[in-house]
């Protein structure tokens, strides 16, 4: 076989020869390409939840009898966006498996930037009537499609970029970058709240954050252009592309495992990182501005924990961390949430304590998921069941928590979190240990 032919076979599936010929990609460059783009994606996604308390009454019709109705409506739209995530996980996962991880990562960040711009330009209910919430719903559907595909593509890209014995460490950057994006959203909301009056925030301040997100998406797109493809294939392999539902058809057990692995983790994650500030506001009368500050401080702490969890899993395995997370939340979710008061320190301690436990799941979720599937269907195999489970349990967490409060049963929500984490604990007991298994490429 000629050297020319060998070079052609080893090129990435996108057809272009990467800089540096056949030299392996720089790990730091791969991490940056995945992480920076992922952070931008999640800034756009989480800005909605942090700013919902400000724009809810602008976009949704008011209910003079109950001030929680506009907020419930905004969280309902937040949940609706999650139900596009399984579609995004399936479609963008298929793009990643058929055309390469880079192609999927490019499409997802363009979709997210477009959705963020549409949110920024959403008219008020006073000026556009029912068209205002309709536009907001469309924007969140586009963003949901993007986020569902982002996790599938970036998870496979990160884990496939890792060297031997480092998959846990590399996988942890999925939530390092996710948390940084959320931190940027929280920090932006806190800064705007500090600089502007509450009336200004409700009128136009929240739009600034979404316009910034659209611009950041262009930055993420530019950085991702330097990524190296992690799924090089021969011409024969490219011709035999996997079917859209091949992962579900050929690997049903792994697909069900993804659902069980994710259920408790996603509910705990969205409760502690997204909904907890609002939970403190509506259940304990916590100050809006202070809750954003607490969220920002705790997210910094959370981001620092992720690489430590990833490295620990590379040494002792994935299962001990998963079991510690799920059992910890099953036992402590109820007492922790009952400790939330209107005191600044109480919320900070509760949030940080929960995030320590949560690291046992978040730092290694990408590695655990990727290690269950062969390379041929890895992105779609992860993307659809993961995103479906997140939609059912993670995306609905703010709405369910607020609904419990409105119906006079706020104390049931902590039990809901505890029971679902106990279910995941039972699933983790059945998992094989994959930390030291060779990754199919």
XYZ file of C-alpha atoms in Angstrom:
441
model
C 0.000 0.000 0.000
C 1.416 3.393 -0.962
C 2.130 6.118 1.586
C -0.293 8.388 -0.255
C -3.078 5.861 0.182
C -2.266 5.345 3.853
C -2.382 9.112 4.462
C -5.764 9.397 2.794
C -7.193 6.623 4.945
C -5.953 8.222 8.151
C -7.455 11.613 7.518
C -10.475 12.691 9.570
C -13.870 11.927 8.124
C -14.426 15.563 7.234
C -12.078 15.036 4.270
C -9.494 17.704 5.092
C -6.018 17.015 6.343
C -5.452 18.497 9.787
C -2.434 20.615 10.603
C 0.506 18.514 11.654
C -0.143 15.547 9.336
C -0.510 12.272 11.240
C 0.884 13.562 14.539
C -1.496 12.950 17.472
C -3.508 16.008 18.517
C -2.372 18.111 21.459
C -4.405 17.125 24.547
C -4.583 20.722 25.749
C -5.779 21.914 22.359
C -8.462 19.233 22.274
C -9.597 20.156 25.790
C -9.770 23.829 24.876
C -11.727 23.206 21.682
C -14.334 21.127 23.490
C -14.435 23.045 26.757
C -14.602 26.638 25.514
C -17.351 25.870 23.036
C -19.247 23.854 25.629
C -18.982 26.695 28.156
C -20.485 29.118 25.645
C -23.310 26.677 24.921
C -24.174 26.366 28.597
C -23.906 30.079 29.275
C -26.685 30.583 26.742
C -28.731 27.735 28.192
C -28.468 28.683 31.873
C -28.893 32.433 31.431
C -32.588 31.697 30.987
C -33.040 30.121 34.423
C -31.058 32.821 36.247
C -32.984 35.654 34.600
C -36.475 34.100 34.546
C -37.488 36.001 37.686
C -36.899 39.265 35.798
C -38.482 38.654 32.392
C -41.386 36.361 33.383
C -43.840 39.234 33.869
C -42.655 40.891 30.633
C -43.242 37.917 28.335
C -46.177 36.101 29.964
C -49.651 37.436 30.806
C -49.937 38.474 34.469
C -52.293 36.789 36.911
C -53.445 39.330 39.457
C -54.565 36.581 41.807
C -51.221 34.744 41.985
C -47.793 36.283 41.452
C -46.214 32.841 40.864
C -48.140 32.239 37.617
C -45.714 34.108 35.263
C -42.732 32.420 36.962
C -44.393 29.010 36.597
C -44.979 29.786 32.912
C -41.319 30.681 32.364
C -40.189 27.457 34.069
C -42.672 25.503 31.941
C -40.929 26.897 28.846
C -37.600 25.970 30.469
C -38.901 22.388 30.690
C -40.270 22.456 27.113
C -36.772 23.220 25.840
C -35.566 20.038 27.486
C -37.968 17.947 25.446
C -36.123 18.907 22.272
C -32.934 17.564 23.808
C -33.657 13.896 22.980
C -34.265 14.919 19.366
C -31.008 16.863 19.388
C -29.172 13.974 21.034
C -30.431 11.564 18.383
C -29.949 13.804 15.327
C -26.673 15.459 16.299
C -25.397 12.157 17.689
C -26.063 10.623 14.274
C -24.204 13.518 12.629
C -21.254 12.911 14.968
C -21.216 9.165 14.217
C -21.649 9.585 10.467
C -19.688 12.747 9.665
C -17.386 13.165 12.646
C -17.455 14.869 16.028
C -16.253 18.219 14.683
C -19.173 18.543 12.274
C -21.687 18.008 15.063
C -19.902 20.439 17.399
C -20.039 23.136 14.721
C -23.774 22.717 14.123
C -24.681 22.717 17.822
C -22.936 25.978 18.650
C -24.513 27.736 15.656
C -27.968 26.601 16.805
C -27.337 27.785 20.355
C -26.192 31.235 19.237
C -29.266 31.637 17.045
C -31.584 30.606 19.878
C -29.957 33.041 22.305
C -30.360 35.898 19.829
C -34.035 35.051 19.419
C -34.570 35.149 23.202
C -32.912 38.574 23.337
C -35.267 39.876 20.652
C -38.469 38.379 22.133
C -41.130 41.109 22.382
C -43.117 41.754 25.546
C -46.644 40.449 26.065
C -47.880 44.047 26.267
C -46.657 44.800 22.731
C -47.099 41.470 20.917
C -49.664 39.531 22.950
C -49.540 35.763 22.668
C -46.818 36.026 19.998
C -44.308 36.897 22.750
C -44.420 33.540 24.592
C -44.641 31.722 21.237
C -41.334 33.277 20.127
C -39.757 32.398 23.453
C -40.903 28.787 23.113
C -39.401 28.554 19.602
C -36.096 29.956 20.859
C -35.950 27.416 23.681
C -36.788 24.568 21.299
C -33.815 25.549 19.114
C -31.568 25.755 22.165
C -32.845 22.400 23.414
C -31.965 20.815 20.077
C -28.481 22.297 20.386
C -27.826 21.218 23.976
C -29.005 17.663 23.335
C -26.549 17.345 20.482
C -23.783 19.143 22.362
C -23.584 16.603 25.165
C -23.501 13.675 22.743
C -20.781 15.178 20.551
C -18.603 16.788 23.224
C -18.763 13.727 25.506
C -17.463 11.421 22.801
C -14.909 14.001 21.640
C -13.444 14.495 25.133
C -13.236 10.822 26.066
C -11.801 9.820 22.682
C -9.155 12.557 23.019
C -7.888 11.151 26.341
C -4.771 9.054 26.744
C -4.656 5.749 28.665
C -5.667 6.120 32.289
C -6.902 9.698 31.800
C -10.450 9.263 30.535
C -11.927 10.232 33.898
C -9.833 13.402 34.010
C -10.736 14.402 30.474
C -14.408 13.533 31.049
C -14.490 15.825 34.094
C -13.957 18.814 31.805
C -17.468 18.240 30.452
C -18.819 19.623 33.715
C -15.894 21.989 34.287
C -16.868 23.786 31.099
C -20.597 23.337 31.739
C -20.133 24.845 35.186
C -18.000 27.669 33.838
C -20.755 28.508 31.360
C -23.298 28.431 34.162
C -20.940 30.481 36.324
C -20.598 33.042 33.568
C -24.393 33.200 33.273
C -24.810 33.543 37.033
C -22.045 36.147 37.266
C -23.503 38.140 34.384
C -26.945 38.092 35.997
C -25.480 39.130 39.357
C -23.486 41.954 37.766
C -26.483 43.252 35.868
C -28.605 43.044 39.029
C -25.967 45.045 40.921
C -25.631 47.740 38.248
C -29.293 48.121 37.334
C -32.473 48.645 39.295
C -35.025 45.841 39.422
C -37.269 47.845 37.084
C -34.440 48.217 34.545
C -33.640 44.505 34.808
C -37.252 43.649 34.041
C -37.545 46.130 31.176
C -34.312 45.552 29.218
C -31.407 44.398 31.390
C -32.092 40.694 30.892
C -31.822 41.114 27.111
C -28.180 42.208 27.404
C -27.189 38.799 28.770
C -28.740 36.947 25.815
C -27.215 39.280 23.243
C -23.842 38.615 24.854
C -24.481 34.889 24.560
C -25.105 35.153 20.820
C -21.767 36.966 20.384
C -19.934 34.410 22.541
C -21.245 31.633 20.308
C -19.254 33.103 17.430
C -16.143 32.972 19.620
C -16.805 29.330 20.438
C -17.271 28.527 16.752
C -13.900 30.093 15.919
C -12.101 28.126 18.668
C -13.638 24.832 17.587
C -12.207 25.220 14.119
C -8.856 24.204 15.596
C -10.121 20.848 16.906
C -8.793 17.579 15.506
C -11.257 14.864 14.574
C -11.280 11.878 16.960
C -13.142 9.509 14.631
C -10.793 8.906 11.655
C -12.174 6.181 9.399
C -11.360 4.437 6.156
C -13.412 5.052 3.023
C -15.181 1.718 3.593
C -16.122 2.685 7.144
C -17.445 6.053 6.003
C -19.603 4.344 3.381
C -21.138 1.979 5.968
C -22.665 4.716 8.113
C -24.736 3.675 11.134
C -28.517 3.955 10.989
C -30.369 6.547 13.036
C -31.668 4.011 15.583
C -28.837 1.496 15.336
C -27.597 2.146 18.874
C -31.041 1.540 20.362
C -31.623 -1.548 18.241
C -28.266 -3.233 18.813
C -27.516 -2.017 22.353
C -30.842 -1.848 24.245
C -29.328 -2.776 27.624
C -26.731 0.000 27.430
C -29.444 2.473 26.431
C -31.511 1.551 29.498
C -28.427 1.792 31.691
C -27.843 5.353 30.482
C -31.362 6.241 31.669
C -30.814 4.726 35.090
C -27.359 6.276 35.467
C -28.692 9.716 34.590
C -32.051 9.913 36.412
C -30.894 10.719 39.936
C -27.854 12.648 38.778
C -29.716 15.032 36.513
C -32.417 15.782 39.101
C -29.805 16.465 41.784
C -27.724 18.531 39.370
C -30.524 20.841 38.233
C -31.889 21.134 41.757
C -28.560 22.171 43.280
C -27.054 24.235 40.461
C -30.103 25.817 38.815
C -33.217 25.710 40.974
C -31.793 26.106 44.491
C -31.573 29.958 44.378
C -35.228 30.149 43.283
C -36.175 27.464 45.846
C -34.631 29.656 48.564
C -36.468 32.723 47.271
C -39.950 31.188 47.140
C -39.684 28.932 50.201
C -37.509 30.932 52.618
C -37.880 34.525 51.398
C -34.206 34.673 50.375
C -33.066 37.902 48.689
C -32.838 37.637 44.859
C -29.495 39.382 44.571
C -27.926 37.415 47.434
C -29.118 34.124 45.968
C -27.257 34.902 42.724
C -24.082 35.662 44.691
C -24.368 32.364 46.597
C -24.901 30.527 43.316
C -21.816 32.136 41.807
C -19.556 31.278 44.774
C -20.744 27.693 44.979
C -20.281 27.149 41.236
C -16.623 28.217 41.485
C -16.194 25.624 44.225
C -17.988 23.009 42.107
C -15.816 23.611 39.034
C -12.632 23.136 41.074
C -13.892 19.770 42.355
C -14.489 18.189 38.933
C -10.896 17.325 37.873
C -10.256 15.909 41.349
C -13.234 13.582 40.964
C -12.157 12.585 37.463
C -8.587 11.766 38.557
C -9.851 9.829 41.571
C -12.054 7.683 39.327
C -9.043 6.872 37.126
C -7.318 5.489 40.238
C -10.107 3.701 42.135
C -12.781 3.203 39.463
C -16.103 4.814 38.522
C -18.496 2.795 40.720
C -17.299 3.971 44.153
C -17.926 7.612 43.193
C -21.349 6.880 41.705
C -22.417 4.876 44.756
C -21.195 7.586 47.134
C -23.092 10.286 45.247
C -26.400 8.458 45.032
C -26.450 7.106 48.574
C -25.388 10.495 49.937
C -28.280 12.267 48.232
C -30.769 9.550 49.160
C -29.909 10.085 52.829
C -29.161 13.818 52.941
C -31.314 15.574 50.317
C -34.245 16.025 52.702
C -32.304 17.368 55.722
C -30.136 19.616 53.516
C -33.061 21.292 51.771
C -34.853 21.750 55.099
C -31.791 23.646 56.373
C -32.301 26.427 53.796
C -33.323 29.673 55.513
C -33.146 33.356 54.593
C -29.579 33.508 56.025
C -26.750 33.909 53.501
C -24.493 31.315 55.196
C -27.219 28.663 55.349
C -27.796 28.647 51.593
C -24.057 28.733 50.850
C -23.331 25.749 53.104
C -26.287 23.720 51.809
C -25.347 24.360 48.198
C -21.646 23.525 48.692
C -22.422 20.361 50.684
C -24.702 19.104 47.917
C -22.127 19.918 45.242
C -19.466 17.835 46.994
C -21.777 14.817 46.796
C -22.831 15.680 43.254
C -19.209 15.590 42.037
C -19.310 11.799 42.376
C -21.691 11.822 39.422
C -20.839 14.884 37.338
C -17.060 14.406 37.198
C -17.341 10.987 35.549
C -20.744 10.889 33.828
C -19.219 11.505 30.396
C -16.653 8.723 30.844
C -19.174 6.208 32.191
C -21.570 6.863 29.319
C -18.903 6.770 26.598
C -17.364 3.552 27.917
C -20.650 1.687 27.462
C -20.845 2.035 23.642
C -18.611 1.170 20.664
C -17.198 4.078 18.659
C -19.473 3.422 15.665
C -22.641 4.475 17.544
C -21.181 6.150 20.638
C -22.533 9.682 20.148
C -26.085 8.700 19.188
C -26.065 5.868 21.741
C -25.313 8.351 24.513
C -27.260 11.316 23.181
C -30.802 10.005 22.918
C -31.321 8.098 26.218
C -29.298 10.645 28.190
C -31.202 13.646 26.828
C -34.570 11.911 27.219
C -33.854 11.236 30.893
C -32.617 14.789 31.469
C -35.802 16.097 29.859
C -38.015 13.986 32.099
C -36.277 14.618 35.416
C -33.719 17.431 35.123
C -35.602 19.897 32.962
C -38.756 19.591 35.026
C -37.022 20.097 38.409
C -37.653 23.882 38.674
C -41.259 23.486 37.534
C -41.975 20.553 39.870
C -40.389 22.361 42.825
C -42.361 25.549 42.177
C -45.563 23.546 41.628
C -45.133 21.789 44.982
C -44.732 25.196 46.597
C -47.814 26.638 44.897
C -49.933 23.631 45.857
C -48.917 23.935 49.509
C -46.694 20.821 49.627
C -43.191 22.302 49.362
C -41.855 19.655 51.765
C -42.451 16.863 49.224
C -39.867 18.107 46.738
C -36.804 17.067 48.830
C -38.285 13.563 49.117
C -38.720 13.467 45.343
C -34.979 14.140 44.944
C -34.036 11.519 47.555
C -36.178 8.731 46.077
C -34.895 9.205 42.530
C -31.277 9.153 43.735
C -32.032 5.905 45.548
C -33.298 4.438 42.258
C -30.023 5.385 40.566
C -28.087 3.848 43.469
C -29.711 0.505 42.653
C -28.699 0.895 38.988
C -25.094 1.717 39.906
C -24.855 -1.546 41.862
C -25.415 -3.467 38.591
C -22.859 -1.553 36.506
C -19.621 -3.154 35.334
C -16.435 -1.301 36.247
C -15.152 0.289 33.025
C -12.328 2.543 34.222
C -9.558 0.144 33.162
C -11.198 -1.329 30.089
C -9.785 -0.415 26.694
C -11.951 2.145 24.855
C -13.286 0.950 21.522
C -12.057 3.263 18.770
